[in-house]
Short mmCIF file of C-alpha atoms and ligand atoms in Angstrom, two decimals:
data_model
loop_
_atom_site.label_atom_id
_atom_site.label_comp_id
_atom_site.label_asym_id
_atom_site.label_seq_id
_atom_site.Cartn_x
_atom_site.Cartn_y
_atom_site.Cartn_z
CA MET A 16 -32.72 101.64 81.71
CA LYS A 17 -34.35 103.89 84.74
CA ASP A 18 -38.35 102.72 85.18
CA GLN A 19 -38.90 106.42 86.07
CA ALA A 20 -38.37 109.89 85.51
CA VAL A 21 -39.67 113.81 84.98
CA SER A 22 -39.85 116.48 82.97
CA GLU A 23 -40.83 119.93 82.03
CA ALA A 24 -41.91 121.75 79.07
CA PHE A 25 -43.17 125.24 78.89
CA CYS A 26 -46.80 127.19 78.00
CA SER A 27 -46.99 128.59 74.51
CA THR A 28 -48.78 130.57 72.38
CA ALA A 29 -49.69 129.48 68.82
CA ASN A 30 -49.89 131.53 65.34
CA LEU A 31 -48.76 135.01 65.99
CA GLY A 32 -50.90 135.91 62.96
CA ALA A 33 -50.20 134.73 59.26
CA GLY A 34 -48.88 131.63 61.24
CA PHE A 35 -51.50 129.57 61.64
CA ASP A 36 -50.82 125.84 62.49
CA VAL A 37 -47.48 126.76 61.50
CA PHE A 38 -46.20 129.54 64.30
CA GLY A 39 -45.18 128.61 68.18
CA LEU A 40 -43.45 130.85 70.69
CA ALA A 41 -42.47 129.00 73.86
CA LEU A 42 -43.29 130.99 76.90
CA ARG A 43 -40.93 131.27 80.84
CA LYS A 44 -44.60 131.45 82.03
CA TYR A 45 -46.77 128.07 82.81
CA SER A 46 -44.80 124.48 82.29
CA ASP A 47 -46.73 121.21 83.72
CA LYS A 48 -44.62 119.48 84.97
CA ILE A 49 -44.35 115.27 84.27
CA SER A 50 -43.57 112.74 86.07
CA VAL A 51 -43.95 108.79 83.60
CA ARG A 52 -43.42 106.02 84.87
CA LEU A 53 -42.26 102.05 83.00
CA THR A 54 -44.82 99.42 84.81
CA ARG A 55 -45.46 95.47 85.20
CA GLY A 56 -49.13 94.94 82.50
CA ARG A 57 -50.20 96.99 79.40
CA LYS A 58 -52.35 100.09 80.73
CA ILE A 59 -51.76 103.46 81.02
CA ARG A 60 -52.97 104.95 84.12
CA ILE A 61 -52.88 108.39 84.21
CA LEU A 62 -53.53 110.68 87.16
CA VAL A 63 -53.51 114.71 87.55
CA GLN A 64 -52.31 117.41 90.14
CA GLY A 65 -51.62 120.25 90.62
CA GLU A 66 -53.26 124.07 90.46
CA TYR A 67 -55.19 123.57 87.51
CA SER A 68 -55.78 119.89 87.65
CA ALA A 69 -59.41 120.48 87.55
CA GLY A 70 -62.16 119.07 84.42
CA ILE A 71 -58.18 117.56 83.31
CA SER A 72 -59.02 114.01 81.57
CA ARG A 73 -57.42 110.88 83.46
CA ASP A 74 -58.80 109.10 79.96
CA PRO A 75 -55.74 107.99 78.40
CA SER A 76 -57.73 108.39 74.90
CA ARG A 77 -59.02 112.20 76.20
CA ASN A 78 -55.72 113.63 78.55
CA SER A 79 -53.31 114.74 75.63
CA ALA A 80 -50.43 112.93 77.02
CA GLY A 81 -51.60 109.38 77.02
CA PRO A 82 -52.26 109.34 72.82
CA PRO A 83 -48.06 110.38 72.54
CA ALA A 84 -47.28 108.42 75.62
CA ARG A 85 -49.03 104.53 73.16
CA GLU A 86 -47.03 105.50 69.92
CA LEU A 87 -44.04 105.34 72.27
CA LEU A 88 -44.43 102.68 73.98
CA ARG A 89 -45.14 101.00 70.00
CA GLU A 90 -42.50 102.05 68.69
CA SER A 91 -40.49 101.19 71.64
CA ARG A 92 -41.38 97.40 71.00
CA ARG A 93 -41.81 96.97 75.09
CA ALA A 94 -45.26 95.28 75.98
CA ARG A 95 -44.89 98.28 78.74
CA GLY A 96 -48.08 100.16 81.43
CA LEU A 97 -46.82 103.59 82.30
CA GLU A 98 -47.70 105.75 85.39
CA ILE A 99 -48.16 109.47 84.76
CA VAL A 100 -48.62 112.26 86.79
CA VAL A 101 -49.61 115.14 85.08
CA GLU A 102 -48.68 117.52 86.87
CA LYS A 103 -50.76 120.75 85.88
CA ASN A 104 -49.18 123.92 85.76
CA VAL A 105 -50.21 125.89 82.78
CA PRO A 106 -54.17 126.62 82.52
CA GLN A 107 -56.21 124.86 79.99
CA GLY A 108 -58.62 127.34 77.31
CA LEU A 109 -56.73 129.81 77.18
CA GLY A 110 -54.56 130.00 74.09
CA LEU A 111 -51.66 129.05 76.09
CA GLY A 112 -51.16 126.15 74.90
CA SER A 113 -51.71 124.07 77.72
CA SER A 114 -52.20 120.46 76.74
CA GLY A 115 -49.33 120.79 73.98
CA SER A 116 -47.84 121.50 77.02
CA THR A 117 -48.49 117.78 78.60
CA ALA A 118 -48.02 116.20 75.51
CA ALA A 119 -44.28 118.01 74.57
CA ALA A 120 -43.82 116.57 78.10
CA CYS A 121 -44.06 113.31 77.59
CA THR A 122 -43.48 113.45 74.68
CA LYS A 123 -39.80 113.75 76.42
CA CYS A 124 -40.06 112.62 78.99
CA LEU A 125 -40.84 109.00 77.93
CA SER A 126 -39.07 109.83 75.46
CA HIS A 127 -35.63 109.38 77.01
CA LEU A 128 -37.33 106.79 79.63
CA LEU A 129 -37.14 104.39 76.66
CA GLN A 130 -33.51 105.93 75.37
CA LEU A 131 -35.50 106.44 71.94
CA GLU A 132 -33.31 108.06 69.15
CA LEU A 133 -35.71 109.99 67.23
CA SER A 134 -35.38 113.09 65.51
CA SER A 135 -37.57 117.33 66.32
CA ASP A 136 -39.38 115.49 63.42
CA GLU A 137 -40.88 112.55 64.75
CA LEU A 138 -41.08 113.21 68.74
CA VAL A 139 -42.65 116.23 67.35
CA ARG A 140 -45.17 113.82 65.09
CA ILE A 141 -46.30 111.97 67.78
CA ALA A 142 -46.17 114.69 70.30
CA SER A 143 -49.15 115.59 68.52
CA LEU A 144 -51.30 112.58 68.52
CA GLY A 145 -51.96 115.01 71.65
CA GLU A 146 -53.39 117.87 70.30
CA LYS A 147 -55.54 115.16 68.07
CA ALA A 148 -57.19 113.77 71.29
CA VAL A 149 -58.18 117.14 72.88
CA SER A 150 -59.01 119.48 70.10
CA GLY A 151 -59.56 117.13 66.82
CA THR A 152 -57.01 118.00 64.35
CA ALA A 153 -52.44 117.24 65.19
CA HIS A 154 -51.77 121.28 65.05
CA MET A 155 -47.97 121.12 65.93
CA ASP A 156 -47.30 124.76 66.80
CA ASN A 157 -47.40 124.86 70.25
CA VAL A 158 -46.21 120.87 70.76
CA GLY A 159 -43.57 121.74 68.42
CA ALA A 160 -42.22 125.47 70.73
CA SER A 161 -43.68 123.11 73.96
CA LEU A 162 -40.60 121.04 72.99
CA LEU A 163 -37.60 122.96 71.01
CA GLY A 164 -38.28 126.28 72.79
CA GLY A 165 -38.11 129.53 70.90
CA PHE A 166 -39.86 130.55 68.05
CA VAL A 167 -40.97 127.21 65.95
CA ILE A 168 -42.52 126.86 62.70
CA ALA A 169 -44.06 123.42 61.83
CA TYR A 170 -44.61 122.76 58.10
CA ASP A 171 -45.01 119.68 55.75
CA GLU A 172 -46.65 115.82 55.94
CA PRO A 173 -45.04 114.43 56.79
CA PRO A 174 -44.03 117.00 59.91
CA ARG A 175 -40.98 119.01 60.22
CA ILE A 176 -40.12 121.42 62.63
CA LEU A 177 -37.81 123.88 62.99
CA SER A 178 -36.83 125.88 66.28
CA ILE A 179 -34.95 129.60 65.59
CA ARG A 180 -34.03 130.93 69.11
CA PRO A 181 -35.31 134.93 69.39
CA PRO A 182 -34.65 138.28 69.50
CA ASP A 183 -32.88 138.62 73.14
CA SER A 184 -34.94 142.33 73.89
CA LEU A 185 -38.23 140.08 72.84
CA GLN A 186 -40.94 140.53 75.25
CA ALA A 187 -44.96 139.14 75.95
CA VAL A 188 -47.81 140.54 77.17
CA VAL A 189 -50.73 138.61 77.39
CA ALA A 190 -54.02 140.25 78.38
CA THR A 191 -56.78 137.38 78.94
CA PRO A 192 -60.53 138.90 79.85
CA LEU A 193 -62.33 136.68 82.14
CA ILE A 194 -65.08 135.92 80.29
CA PRO A 195 -66.42 131.83 80.54
CA ILE A 196 -64.34 129.59 79.29
CA VAL A 197 -66.03 127.75 76.39
CA GLU A 198 -65.93 124.27 76.80
CA HIS A 199 -64.31 122.06 74.23
CA LYS A 200 -62.88 126.15 72.96
CA THR A 201 -60.10 124.77 70.76
CA ARG A 202 -62.52 121.82 69.51
CA GLN A 203 -65.05 125.13 68.30
CA ALA A 204 -63.07 128.16 67.29
CA ARG A 205 -61.37 125.48 64.74
CA ARG A 206 -65.49 125.04 63.63
CA LEU A 207 -65.06 129.04 62.88
CA VAL A 208 -62.06 128.82 60.59
CA PRO A 209 -63.83 128.46 57.09
CA ALA A 210 -62.95 125.53 54.63
CA LYS A 211 -61.66 127.02 52.37
CA LEU A 212 -59.31 130.82 51.70
CA ALA A 213 -59.70 133.16 48.66
CA THR A 214 -56.47 133.27 46.52
CA HIS A 215 -55.59 137.28 47.96
CA LYS A 216 -55.79 136.47 51.25
CA ALA A 217 -52.66 133.60 51.15
CA ILE A 218 -51.56 136.60 49.26
CA LEU A 219 -51.88 138.51 52.25
CA ASN A 220 -50.84 135.58 54.90
CA VAL A 221 -47.65 134.27 52.88
CA GLY A 222 -45.90 137.39 52.59
CA ARG A 223 -47.18 138.13 56.23
CA ALA A 224 -45.91 134.78 57.56
CA SER A 225 -42.26 134.80 55.50
CA ALA A 226 -41.47 138.56 57.45
CA ILE A 227 -42.24 137.54 59.99
CA ALA A 228 -39.80 134.49 60.44
CA ALA A 229 -37.67 136.03 58.28
CA GLY A 230 -37.75 138.80 61.49
CA PHE A 231 -36.74 135.46 64.58
CA ALA A 232 -34.13 135.27 61.64
CA LYS A 233 -32.61 138.33 61.42
CA GLY A 234 -33.18 139.69 65.07
CA ASP A 235 -35.64 142.20 63.96
CA ILE A 236 -38.47 142.00 65.80
CA ALA A 237 -40.37 145.33 64.69
CA ARG A 238 -40.11 143.30 62.00
CA ILE A 239 -42.01 140.31 63.28
CA GLY A 240 -44.57 142.21 64.55
CA SER A 241 -45.36 143.69 60.28
CA GLY A 242 -46.97 140.30 59.93
CA MET A 243 -48.47 139.22 62.40
CA MET A 244 -52.18 139.75 61.68
CA ASP A 245 -54.19 136.62 59.34
CA GLU A 246 -56.44 135.86 56.78
CA ILE A 247 -57.70 132.24 57.84
CA ALA A 248 -58.58 132.50 61.03
CA GLU A 249 -58.41 136.21 63.07
CA PRO A 250 -60.95 137.64 61.55
CA TYR A 251 -63.53 134.68 61.99
CA ARG A 252 -62.22 134.11 65.50
CA ALA A 253 -62.76 137.49 66.03
CA GLN A 254 -66.51 137.64 68.15
CA MET A 255 -65.16 135.10 70.48
CA VAL A 256 -62.91 138.06 71.75
CA PRO A 257 -64.49 140.72 73.58
CA GLY A 258 -62.93 144.26 72.21
CA TYR A 259 -60.08 142.50 69.83
CA HIS A 260 -59.52 145.10 67.66
CA GLU A 261 -59.43 147.88 70.12
CA VAL A 262 -56.95 146.06 71.71
CA ARG A 263 -55.02 145.83 69.93
CA GLU A 264 -54.45 148.40 68.61
CA ALA A 265 -54.29 149.67 72.21
CA ALA A 266 -51.15 148.04 72.31
CA LEU A 267 -50.26 148.72 69.30
CA ALA A 268 -50.98 153.07 69.72
CA SER A 269 -48.90 152.47 73.20
CA GLY A 270 -45.36 150.00 70.87
CA ALA A 271 -45.88 146.65 71.10
CA ALA A 272 -44.87 145.22 67.20
CA GLY A 273 -47.34 143.56 66.75
CA VAL A 274 -50.50 141.90 67.32
CA SER A 275 -52.40 138.85 67.12
CA ILE A 276 -55.18 136.46 68.87
CA SER A 277 -52.59 133.85 71.05
CA GLY A 278 -53.05 131.07 69.70
CA ALA A 279 -57.77 129.51 69.83
CA GLY A 280 -57.22 132.13 72.34
CA PRO A 281 -58.87 134.17 74.29
CA SER A 282 -56.32 135.81 75.61
CA ILE A 283 -54.79 138.25 73.06
CA ILE A 284 -50.30 137.88 72.54
CA ALA A 285 -48.58 141.26 72.07
CA LEU A 286 -45.27 140.73 70.81
CA LEU A 287 -42.58 144.57 71.39
CA ASP A 288 -39.12 145.65 71.45
CA ARG A 289 -38.28 145.94 75.28
CA ARG A 290 -35.87 148.59 74.10
CA ARG A 291 -38.44 150.55 72.61
CA ALA A 292 -41.77 150.08 74.70
CA ASP A 293 -42.89 149.43 77.77
CA PRO A 294 -44.24 145.74 78.78
CA ARG A 295 -46.50 147.76 81.59
CA SER A 296 -47.96 149.99 79.66
CA VAL A 297 -49.27 147.94 77.02
CA GLY A 298 -50.49 145.63 79.53
CA LYS A 299 -52.97 148.85 80.97
CA ALA A 300 -53.10 149.97 77.63
CA MET A 301 -54.75 146.71 76.76
CA THR A 302 -55.99 145.82 79.70
CA ASN A 303 -58.10 149.21 79.82
CA ALA A 304 -59.79 148.50 75.74
CA PHE A 305 -60.82 145.48 77.27
CA SER A 306 -62.37 147.45 79.74
CA GLN A 307 -64.63 150.53 78.18
CA ASN A 308 -65.53 146.76 76.38
CA ASN A 309 -67.46 146.30 79.43
CA THR A 310 -64.29 143.18 80.15
CA ARG A 311 -62.59 142.38 83.08
CA SER A 312 -59.41 141.14 82.02
CA ARG A 313 -55.70 140.70 83.70
CA PHE A 314 -52.19 140.91 81.92
CA PHE A 315 -48.98 138.81 82.42
CA VAL A 316 -45.52 139.85 80.53
CA THR A 317 -43.32 137.18 79.72
CA GLU A 318 -40.88 136.39 77.19
CA PRO A 319 -39.65 133.60 75.15
CA ALA A 320 -38.67 129.90 76.47
CA ARG A 321 -36.37 126.43 76.08
CA GLY A 322 -37.87 123.02 75.56
CA ALA A 323 -38.97 120.46 77.23
CA ARG A 324 -35.84 119.23 79.24
CA ILE A 325 -34.83 116.29 82.20
CA LEU A 326 -35.08 117.43 85.42
CA SER A 327 -34.49 114.18 86.80
CA GLY A 328 -34.52 109.72 85.91
N1 HSE B 425 -53.40 127.07 66.11
C1 HSE B 425 -54.37 126.01 66.70
C2 HSE B 425 -55.14 126.82 66.68
C3 HSE B 425 -53.56 126.25 68.30
O1 HSE B 425 -55.58 128.62 66.34
O2 HSE B 425 -56.60 126.28 66.59
C4 HSE B 425 -54.65 126.04 69.89
O3 HSE B 425 -53.96 126.57 70.59
#
């Protein structure tokens, strides 16, 4: 058995509007790399380096790599220690599943190293323990996308996950307002979501989420976009994103198929069919709308990404 491996997992967007805590889409913009080494003893040591390492905890119970690592060691019944080096290339606090990328890369790497034959459902459950440590809940949408790639549906208790390959012409524009990053942002954003939902709102979400899932299954980008609205979280989170409604309208008017807050925000994601719309025009329309709301912003264009992979070991 080898005692060291390196893995990579891409960032992701979660929710896509109607799929709060259920839908994720891996994005090829940023990826975290994780190196794991089995050591003597029982201690888990985490080192963090890379462009976005500032402010990332090294404490194994606060870094999203720690809880999945502990759980995988437990599953393996091996009394080993670990040295985990996180190369943090995914910026945090933007709504791009930064903690999920780390948790997914660590889960991929260590399950490989320990030669554990775990199902995707199990891997996603284990990776989601990292989200619990960081945001308070073990949501599976970001970790599922970073682990499996493409569009994922993470559902049920105990967890189940499936991944669908997105349509080839699907592109994403992510526009980010340059506002101060809120500390413990995901935790705060989740507090804004009411505990109860009226039945007619649940009905709207079920219908729209079904349209998104069917759109991915059929490769129909317009259908995907038609479901990207939400009654559960967005009405309460829109206040965290200056000019959200105007930015959304601007993106749709310039050809986006659908628009939503990316994960817990504050970035906004527009999905489009590159045969039908120019992603740079959509991005400029979004940043202009932010400007009209006295908010500086920037955007990037990206596409769906593959799942986590082993780079060496
Ligand atoms: N589904 C989660 C949320 C994603 O919206 O709170 C957090 O990145």
